[in-house]
Coordinates of C-alpha atoms in Angstrom, one line a residue:
M125 CA 16.2 -9.1 27.9
K126 CA 17.4 -6.9 25.1
T127 CA 14.0 -6.8 23.4
I128 CA 12.6 -4.7 26.2
Y129 CA 11.8 -1.0 25.7
K130 CA 14.9 1.1 25.6
F131 CA 15.2 4.8 26.2
L132 CA 17.6 6.1 23.5
F133 CA 17.5 9.8 24.0
A134 CA 18.6 12.4 21.4
A135 CA 18.6 15.3 23.8
V136 CA 22.1 16.4 22.9
L137 CA 21.3 16.9 19.3
M138 CA 17.6 17.6 19.3
G139 CA 16.8 19.1 22.7
T140 CA 13.9 16.6 23.1
V141 CA 13.3 13.2 24.6
S142 CA 12.8 10.3 22.2
C143 CA 12.3 6.6 22.8
K144 CA 11.9 3.6 20.6
E145 CA 11.3 -0.1 20.9
E146 CA 13.9 -2.0 19.0
F147 CA 16.5 -4.7 19.3
L148 CA 19.9 -3.9 20.8
Q149 CA 22.2 -1.9 18.6
T150 CA 25.6 -0.8 19.9
E151 CA 25.6 2.3 17.7
P152 CA 22.0 3.2 16.7
T153 CA 22.2 5.1 13.4
E154 CA 19.2 7.4 14.1
F155 CA 20.6 8.5 17.5
I156 CA 23.9 9.6 18.9
S157 CA 25.9 6.7 20.5
A158 CA 26.4 6.1 24.2
N159 CA 30.0 7.2 23.8
Q160 CA 28.9 10.4 22.2
I161 CA 26.4 11.0 25.0
A162 CA 29.1 10.4 27.6
E163 CA 31.5 12.7 25.9
A164 CA 28.8 15.5 25.6
S165 CA 27.6 14.9 29.2
A166 CA 31.1 15.3 30.6
L167 CA 31.1 18.8 29.2
N168 CA 27.5 19.6 30.1
P169 CA 25.9 17.2 32.6
S170 CA 22.6 19.1 32.2
L171 CA 22.1 17.2 28.9
Q172 CA 21.0 14.3 31.1
S173 CA 18.0 16.3 32.4
A174 CA 15.7 14.9 29.7
N175 CA 16.8 11.3 30.4
V176 CA 16.0 11.8 34.2
A177 CA 12.7 13.4 33.4
G178 CA 12.0 10.4 31.2
I179 CA 12.5 8.0 34.1
Y180 CA 10.0 9.9 36.2
A181 CA 7.5 10.1 33.4
T182 CA 7.7 6.3 32.9
M183 CA 6.7 5.9 36.6
Y184 CA 3.1 7.0 35.9
G185 CA 2.7 6.6 32.1
A186 CA -0.1 4.4 30.6
G187 CA 1.3 1.4 28.7
T188 CA 4.7 1.6 30.3
G189 CA 4.5 -2.2 31.0
G190 CA 4.3 -2.7 27.2
T191 CA 0.6 -3.4 27.0
T192 CA -2.7 -1.5 26.2
G193 CA -4.3 -3.0 29.3
H194 CA -6.2 -0.8 31.7
D195 CA -4.0 -2.2 34.5
D196 CA -0.9 -0.9 32.9
F197 CA -0.3 2.6 34.2
G198 CA 3.2 2.6 35.8
H199 CA 4.4 1.9 39.3
K200 CA 1.0 2.3 40.9
S201 CA -0.2 -0.6 38.9
Y202 CA 2.2 -2.9 40.7
D203 CA 1.4 -1.2 44.0
M204 CA -2.1 -2.5 43.4
Y205 CA -0.8 -6.0 42.4
G206 CA 1.0 -6.2 45.7
D207 CA -2.0 -4.9 47.7
L208 CA -4.3 -7.4 46.1
L209 CA -1.8 -10.3 46.5
S210 CA -1.4 -9.5 50.2
G211 CA -5.1 -9.8 50.7
D212 CA -5.4 -6.5 52.4
M213 CA -7.2 -5.1 49.3
A214 CA -10.2 -7.0 48.2
L215 CA -11.5 -7.0 44.6
T216 CA -15.2 -7.1 45.5
S217 CA -16.6 -7.7 42.0
V218 CA -15.3 -8.4 38.4
I219 CA -17.7 -6.7 36.0
Y220 CA -14.8 -5.7 33.8
G221 CA -12.2 -8.2 35.0
W222 CA -9.1 -6.1 35.6
F223 CA -6.9 -7.6 38.3
R224 CA -9.0 -10.7 38.5
T225 CA -6.2 -13.0 37.5
I226 CA -4.0 -11.4 40.2
T227 CA -6.5 -12.0 42.9
E228 CA -7.1 -15.6 41.8
F229 CA -3.3 -16.4 41.8
Q230 CA -3.4 -17.2 38.1
T231 CA -0.9 -14.6 36.9
T232 CA 1.7 -15.6 39.5
V233 CA 1.7 -19.3 38.7
D234 CA 1.5 -18.9 34.9
Y235 CA 4.7 -17.5 33.3
T236 CA 3.0 -17.0 29.9
Q237 CA 0.4 -14.5 31.2
Q238 CA 0.8 -10.9 30.0
D239 CA 0.4 -9.4 33.5
N240 CA 3.4 -11.5 34.6
Y241 CA 5.6 -10.1 31.8
Q242 CA 4.2 -6.6 32.4
V243 CA 5.9 -6.4 35.9
W244 CA 9.2 -7.6 34.5
R245 CA 9.1 -5.4 31.5
F246 CA 8.3 -2.2 33.4
Y247 CA 11.0 -2.4 36.1
Y248 CA 13.7 -3.5 33.6
R249 CA 12.6 -0.6 31.4
L250 CA 13.3 1.8 34.3
I251 CA 16.6 0.1 34.9
F252 CA 17.7 0.6 31.3
A253 CA 16.7 4.2 31.5
A254 CA 18.6 4.7 34.7
N255 CA 21.7 2.9 33.2
T256 CA 21.4 5.3 30.2
V257 CA 22.0 8.2 32.6
I258 CA 24.7 6.5 34.6
D259 CA 26.6 5.5 31.4
G260 CA 26.2 9.0 30.1
L261 CA 27.8 10.4 33.2
G262 CA 30.8 8.0 33.1
G263 CA 29.5 4.7 34.5
S264 CA 28.7 3.3 37.9
D265 CA 32.1 4.1 39.5
A266 CA 32.2 7.7 38.3
V267 CA 31.7 10.7 40.4
P268 CA 30.7 13.7 38.2
A269 CA 32.7 16.8 38.7
T270 CA 29.8 19.2 38.6
A271 CA 26.9 19.5 41.1
A272 CA 24.4 18.9 38.3
G273 CA 26.2 15.8 37.2
R274 CA 26.2 14.4 40.8
W275 CA 22.5 15.1 41.2
Y276 CA 21.5 13.3 38.0
M277 CA 23.8 10.4 38.8
G278 CA 22.3 10.2 42.3
Q279 CA 18.7 10.2 41.0
A280 CA 19.5 7.5 38.4
K281 CA 21.3 5.3 40.9
A282 CA 18.3 5.6 43.3
M283 CA 15.9 4.7 40.6
R284 CA 18.0 1.7 39.5
A285 CA 18.0 0.4 43.0
F286 CA 14.3 1.1 43.4
S287 CA 13.6 -1.0 40.3
Y288 CA 15.7 -3.9 41.4
F289 CA 14.1 -3.8 44.8
Y290 CA 10.6 -4.3 43.4
L291 CA 11.8 -7.0 41.0
A292 CA 13.5 -8.8 43.9
Q293 CA 10.3 -8.6 46.0
Y294 CA 8.0 -9.8 43.2
F295 CA 10.3 -12.5 41.8
Q296 CA 11.8 -14.1 44.9
N297 CA 9.6 -15.9 47.5
E298 CA 11.7 -14.7 50.4
Y299 CA 15.2 -13.3 50.9
N300 CA 17.7 -16.1 50.4
P301 CA 21.1 -14.5 49.6
S302 CA 22.5 -17.6 47.8
E303 CA 19.5 -18.0 45.4
K304 CA 19.9 -16.9 41.9
I305 CA 17.0 -14.6 41.1
L306 CA 17.6 -11.9 38.4
P307 CA 19.9 -10.8 35.6
L308 CA 21.9 -7.8 37.0
Y309 CA 22.4 -5.2 34.4
K310 CA 24.8 -2.4 35.5
N311 CA 25.1 -0.6 32.1
T312 CA 23.4 -0.4 28.7
T313 CA 26.0 -2.5 26.8
D314 CA 25.9 -5.7 28.8
P315 CA 24.9 -8.8 26.7
N316 CA 22.1 -11.0 27.9
L317 CA 23.1 -12.0 31.4
P318 CA 22.4 -15.0 33.6
K319 CA 20.7 -14.6 36.9
S320 CA 22.7 -13.2 39.8
T321 CA 22.3 -14.2 43.4
A322 CA 20.1 -12.2 45.7
A323 CA 23.2 -11.3 47.6
D324 CA 24.7 -9.6 44.6
V325 CA 21.4 -7.9 43.5
Y326 CA 20.8 -6.5 47.0
A327 CA 24.5 -5.4 47.3
L328 CA 24.0 -3.3 44.2
M329 CA 20.9 -1.7 45.7
V330 CA 22.7 -0.9 48.9
K331 CA 25.7 0.6 47.1
D332 CA 23.5 2.6 44.7
L333 CA 21.4 4.0 47.5
T334 CA 24.4 4.8 49.7
D335 CA 26.0 6.5 46.8
A336 CA 22.8 8.4 46.0
Q337 CA 22.6 9.8 49.5
T338 CA 26.1 11.3 49.1
L339 CA 25.5 12.5 45.6
L340 CA 22.2 14.1 46.6
A341 CA 23.3 15.6 49.9
D342 CA 23.2 19.2 48.6
F343 CA 20.4 18.7 46.1
N344 CA 17.4 20.9 46.6
R345 CA 14.8 19.4 44.3
A346 CA 12.3 21.5 42.3
N347 CA 9.4 19.4 43.4
K348 CA 8.6 16.2 45.2
S349 CA 8.4 14.3 41.9
E350 CA 12.2 14.0 42.1
V351 CA 14.2 11.7 44.4
N352 CA 16.3 13.5 47.0
A353 CA 18.6 12.2 49.8
S354 CA 15.7 11.6 52.2
V355 CA 13.8 9.5 49.6
A356 CA 17.0 7.5 48.8
K357 CA 17.3 6.8 52.5
G358 CA 13.7 5.7 52.6
M359 CA 14.4 3.3 49.7
L360 CA 17.4 2.0 51.5
A361 CA 15.4 1.4 54.7
Y362 CA 13.1 -0.9 52.7
V363 CA 16.1 -2.8 51.2
H364 CA 17.6 -3.4 54.6
G365 CA 14.3 -4.5 56.0
A366 CA 13.8 -7.0 53.2
M367 CA 17.2 -8.5 54.0
G368 CA 16.5 -8.6 57.7
N369 CA 19.2 -5.9 58.5
N370 CA 17.0 -4.5 61.2
A371 CA 19.8 -2.5 62.9
A372 CA 20.6 -0.7 59.6
M373 CA 16.9 -0.1 59.0
K374 CA 16.5 1.4 62.4
T375 CA 19.5 3.8 61.8
V376 CA 18.3 4.9 58.4
T377 CA 14.7 5.6 59.3
A378 CA 15.8 7.5 62.5
D379 CA 17.9 9.7 60.2
V380 CA 15.0 10.5 57.9
I381 CA 12.7 11.2 60.9
A382 CA 15.3 13.5 62.5
T383 CA 16.5 15.4 59.4
G384 CA 13.9 15.1 56.6
G385 CA 11.6 17.9 57.9
F386 CA 8.4 15.9 57.4
K387 CA 5.6 15.6 60.0
I388 CA 3.0 13.0 60.6
M389 CA -0.4 13.6 59.0
T390 CA -3.1 15.1 61.2
A391 CA -6.5 13.5 61.4
A392 CA -7.9 16.0 58.9
E393 CA -5.0 15.2 56.4
A394 CA -5.4 11.5 56.8
T395 CA -9.0 11.7 55.7
G396 CA -8.3 14.5 53.2
G397 CA -8.2 12.6 49.9
F398 CA -4.5 11.8 49.4
N399 CA -4.7 13.8 46.3
N400 CA -2.1 16.6 46.7
L401 CA 1.6 16.3 46.3
A402 CA 2.0 19.5 48.4
T403 CA 0.8 17.7 51.5
S404 CA 3.8 18.3 53.8
Q405 CA 4.1 14.7 55.0
W406 CA 4.5 13.3 51.5
M407 CA 8.2 12.5 50.8
W408 CA 7.8 11.5 47.2
G409 CA 5.1 11.4 44.6
V410 CA 4.1 13.0 41.3
D411 CA 2.2 16.2 40.5
I412 CA -0.4 15.0 38.0
T413 CA -1.9 17.7 35.8
V414 CA -4.3 17.7 32.8
D415 CA -1.1 18.0 30.7
S416 CA -0.2 14.5 32.0
K417 CA -3.1 13.2 29.8
L418 CA -4.1 10.5 32.2
N419 CA -7.7 9.3 32.2
L420 CA -9.4 5.9 32.8
I421 CA -6.0 4.1 32.5
S422 CA -4.6 5.3 35.8
W423 CA -4.6 4.5 39.5
W424 CA -7.4 6.9 40.1
G425 CA -9.3 5.2 37.2
Q426 CA -9.2 2.0 39.2
M427 CA -9.7 3.2 42.7
D428 CA -11.8 6.4 43.2
L429 CA -15.6 6.6 43.2
Y430 CA -15.3 10.3 42.5
T431 CA -13.4 9.6 39.3
Y432 CA -14.8 8.2 36.0
S433 CA -13.4 4.8 37.1
Y434 CA -13.9 1.1 37.3
A435 CA -14.7 1.6 41.0
W436 CA -17.5 4.1 40.1
A437 CA -18.7 1.5 37.5
G438 CA -18.9 -1.3 40.1
D439 CA -15.5 -3.0 40.4
I440 CA -14.7 -1.7 43.8
K441 CA -11.4 -2.4 45.5
G442 CA -12.2 -2.3 49.2
M443 CA -10.4 -2.9 52.5
D444 CA -10.3 -6.6 53.5
K445 CA -13.3 -7.1 55.8
A446 CA -11.2 -9.0 58.4
L447 CA -8.7 -6.1 58.6
Y448 CA -11.5 -3.5 58.7
D449 CA -13.0 -5.2 61.7
L450 CA -9.7 -4.8 63.6
I451 CA -9.9 -1.0 63.4
P452 CA -11.5 0.4 66.6
A453 CA -14.6 2.5 66.2
N454 CA -12.9 5.6 67.6
D455 CA -9.9 5.3 65.2
I456 CA -10.2 8.1 62.6
R457 CA -9.1 5.7 59.9
K458 CA -12.4 3.8 60.3
A459 CA -14.0 6.7 58.4
Q460 CA -11.7 6.2 55.4
F461 CA -13.9 3.2 54.3
A462 CA -17.5 3.1 53.4
T463 CA -19.5 0.2 54.8
A464 CA -22.3 0.9 52.3
S465 CA -19.9 0.7 49.4
K466 CA -18.1 -2.6 50.0
L467 CA -15.5 -0.9 52.2
A468 CA -14.4 1.3 49.3
P469 CA -11.7 3.9 50.4
I470 CA -14.2 6.7 49.8
G471 CA -12.9 8.6 52.8
K472 CA -9.2 8.1 52.1
F473 CA -8.6 8.4 48.3
Y474 CA -10.9 10.8 46.5
H475 CA -10.8 13.7 44.0
P476 CA -11.3 17.0 45.9
N477 CA -14.4 18.0 43.9
K478 CA -16.2 15.0 45.3
V479 CA -18.5 14.6 42.3
I480 CA -19.3 10.9 41.8
G481 CA -17.7 9.7 38.6
G482 CA -16.7 13.3 37.9
Q483 CA -12.9 13.3 37.4
R484 CA -12.4 12.4 33.7
T485 CA -8.9 13.8 32.9
I486 CA -6.8 13.1 36.0
D487 CA -5.4 16.0 38.0
A488 CA -5.2 14.3 41.4
D489 CA -1.7 13.4 42.4
Y490 CA 0.1 10.1 43.0
I491 CA 1.8 9.3 46.3
Y492 CA 4.9 7.0 46.4
M493 CA 6.3 7.5 49.9
R494 CA 5.4 9.4 53.0
V495 CA 7.0 9.9 56.4
E496 CA 4.6 7.6 58.3
E497 CA 6.4 4.8 56.5
M498 CA 9.6 5.8 58.2
Y499 CA 8.0 5.8 61.7
L500 CA 6.5 2.4 61.2
L501 CA 9.6 0.9 59.7
N502 CA 11.6 2.4 62.6
A503 CA 9.1 1.0 65.2
E504 CA 9.4 -2.4 63.5
A505 CA 13.2 -2.3 63.4
C506 CA 13.4 -1.1 67.0
A507 CA 11.2 -4.0 68.2
K508 CA 13.2 -6.6 66.2
T509 CA 16.5 -5.4 67.7
G510 CA 15.3 -5.3 71.3
D511 CA 14.7 -1.5 71.6
E512 CA 11.1 -1.8 72.7
A513 CA 11.0 1.7 74.2
G514 CA 12.1 3.1 70.8
A515 CA 9.5 1.0 69.1
R516 CA 6.7 2.2 71.3
K517 CA 7.8 5.8 70.8
S518 CA 7.7 5.6 67.0
L519 CA 4.4 3.8 67.0
K520 CA 2.8 6.2 69.4
A521 CA 3.9 9.2 67.4
I522 CA 1.4 8.0 64.7
M523 CA -1.3 6.5 66.9
A524 CA -1.6 9.6 69.1
L525 CA -3.0 11.3 66.0
R526 CA -5.3 8.4 65.1
V527 CA -7.1 7.4 68.3
P528 CA -8.1 9.4 71.4
D529 CA -5.8 7.5 73.7
A530 CA -2.7 5.7 72.5
S531 CA -1.5 4.8 76.0
Y532 CA -2.4 1.2 75.5
I533 CA 0.9 0.9 73.5
D534 CA 2.9 1.5 76.7
A535 CA 2.0 -2.0 77.9
L536 CA 3.0 -3.8 74.7
T537 CA 6.1 -6.0 74.7
G538 CA 7.5 -8.9 72.7
K539 CA 5.3 -10.5 70.1
A540 CA 2.3 -8.4 71.1
L541 CA 4.3 -5.2 70.3
L542 CA 5.5 -6.6 66.9
D543 CA 2.0 -7.7 66.0
E544 CA 0.6 -4.3 66.8
I545 CA 3.2 -2.6 64.6
Y546 CA 2.4 -4.9 61.8
L547 CA -1.3 -4.4 62.2
Q548 CA -0.9 -0.6 62.2
T549 CA 1.3 -0.7 59.2
R550 CA -1.4 -2.5 57.3
I551 CA -4.1 -0.1 58.4
E552 CA -2.1 3.2 58.1
L553 CA -0.7 2.4 54.7
W554 CA -3.6 0.6 53.1
G555 CA -3.9 1.0 49.4
E556 CA -0.4 2.7 49.1
G557 CA 1.4 -0.4 47.8
K558 CA 3.2 -1.3 51.1
S559 CA 1.1 -4.3 52.3
Y560 CA 2.9 -6.9 50.2
L561 CA 6.3 -5.6 51.3
S562 CA 5.2 -5.7 54.9
L563 CA 3.8 -9.2 54.6
K564 CA 7.1 -10.5 53.3
R565 CA 9.2 -8.6 55.7
N566 CA 7.3 -9.8 58.7
K567 CA 6.8 -13.3 57.4
G568 CA 3.0 -12.9 57.8
T569 CA 0.1 -15.0 56.5
T570 CA -2.7 -13.6 54.5
N571 CA -6.2 -14.9 55.4
R572 CA -8.9 -13.2 53.3
G573 CA -12.0 -11.8 54.8
S574 CA -15.6 -12.3 53.6
N575 CA -15.7 -9.5 51.0
H576 CA -13.1 -11.3 48.7
L577 CA -14.4 -13.3 45.7
K578 CA -11.9 -16.2 46.0
F579 CA -9.9 -17.9 48.7
V580 CA -11.9 -16.6 51.6
G581 CA -10.5 -17.9 54.9
T582 CA -7.7 -19.7 53.1
P583 CA -4.3 -19.1 54.9
V584 CA -1.6 -18.2 52.4
P585 CA 1.9 -17.7 54.0
H586 CA 4.3 -15.0 52.8
N587 CA 6.5 -17.5 51.0
D588 CA 3.7 -19.3 49.2
T589 CA 4.7 -19.6 45.5
R590 CA 1.3 -18.2 44.5
L591 CA 2.4 -14.8 45.9
T592 CA 5.5 -14.6 43.8
F593 CA 5.8 -14.1 40.0
K594 CA 7.7 -16.4 37.8
I595 CA 10.3 -15.1 35.2
P596 CA 8.2 -14.6 32.1
I597 CA 8.3 -16.8 29.1
E598 CA 9.6 -13.9 26.9
E599 CA 12.7 -13.7 29.0
V600 CA 13.2 -17.4 29.1
Q601 CA 12.9 -17.7 25.4
N602 CA 15.0 -14.6 24.5
N603 CA 17.8 -14.8 27.0
P604 CA 19.8 -18.0 26.3
N605 CA 22.1 -17.2 29.2
L606 CA 19.4 -16.9 31.8
N607 CA 20.1 -20.1 33.7
K608 CA 23.8 -20.5 33.0

């Protein structure tokens, strides 16, 4: 565990962000110590700004999973892993081979594969970075005295919970509170730790995100690249959903809908490219500019025909044909996918200039969360807790802007209502990294359509071991306490 990348920032002395891969040192000689950072941050919490910025930069940086692979470009890499594992995204050709082992269930069953380690390494790297901020502000139980300190603490706690959530999703077949699943690091000085139970891991997520809401209650962020209280609530909704706490998921999502100030995308916006962080319905994302220095090794470099990309070169990631066939002809989302291009999302994700292969240096933005997720999670939670009227209301709020007549929803009850919510979640959020989460949450079964290269028509249930990663060999070998 302690050989992972570690963010050791010298912002206090140098005014810049530095990071270095090295083995654990309790008092690194080339940097100020954790105690010195804590002491300085108590006097001036703004010294943590570089550390928090480093967390967000890691979210989209190339190579942040510790490799030089072209599938290693931050959180959106693992959004793609999940979409492909769920079967809702089809890898329609393998000219270059990126993501092939994911779609063929090789990576998930072989704990020696680099892609397997990449997932583990990335999210634990975020956790260490978040713990650096938390430790610097006094530790997990501290409440900083200044507003700036509270805001940095809130963002760091939210990002720690976010990272543990994705690790728990990818490394546990399904939620079982008594199963030991992950080492649970709450600070930067812990030795190698054994696995904690899912109950303990999820309890930390809930506490961190509950704390984050309070700490960020008066935080007015500079841009949507930062986590605010609404985003922390959105994260918490996913955590509750994964545990089956549907009443809590209903409450949290209703709060975001009522107080967040976000509106559902119009038809024009839903087919407008998903390329601009300023889109009012986006809750969280990142403003990518030419200064970000992203190119082929990026999410756009894998997905967009209007980018110099693998999709443009022939390795198209399209919508699953079976899922596409379930979209009515009069649904505006049907136009998001090109039948002549292997159901590529040419009408959903595209660079605004619309020059085939034209975007070389990436300046189109990344989306992490939007308000439609809250409506769909709310509909799901309402249906699962017996509030079918509430479920229909939240689902119709979206569908009224997607089809000419959404009144068919009024007649849905029971399993038919739940099935429709699940289906519309898969369609609405396609390619945004939410299909895998929904598959597990709803205990679904993936059944690949005809445009996949492997396992066409083979039912794969949500808890199939091929859908879940194994703890990588590097961790097994380097953490002697893992299974104690």
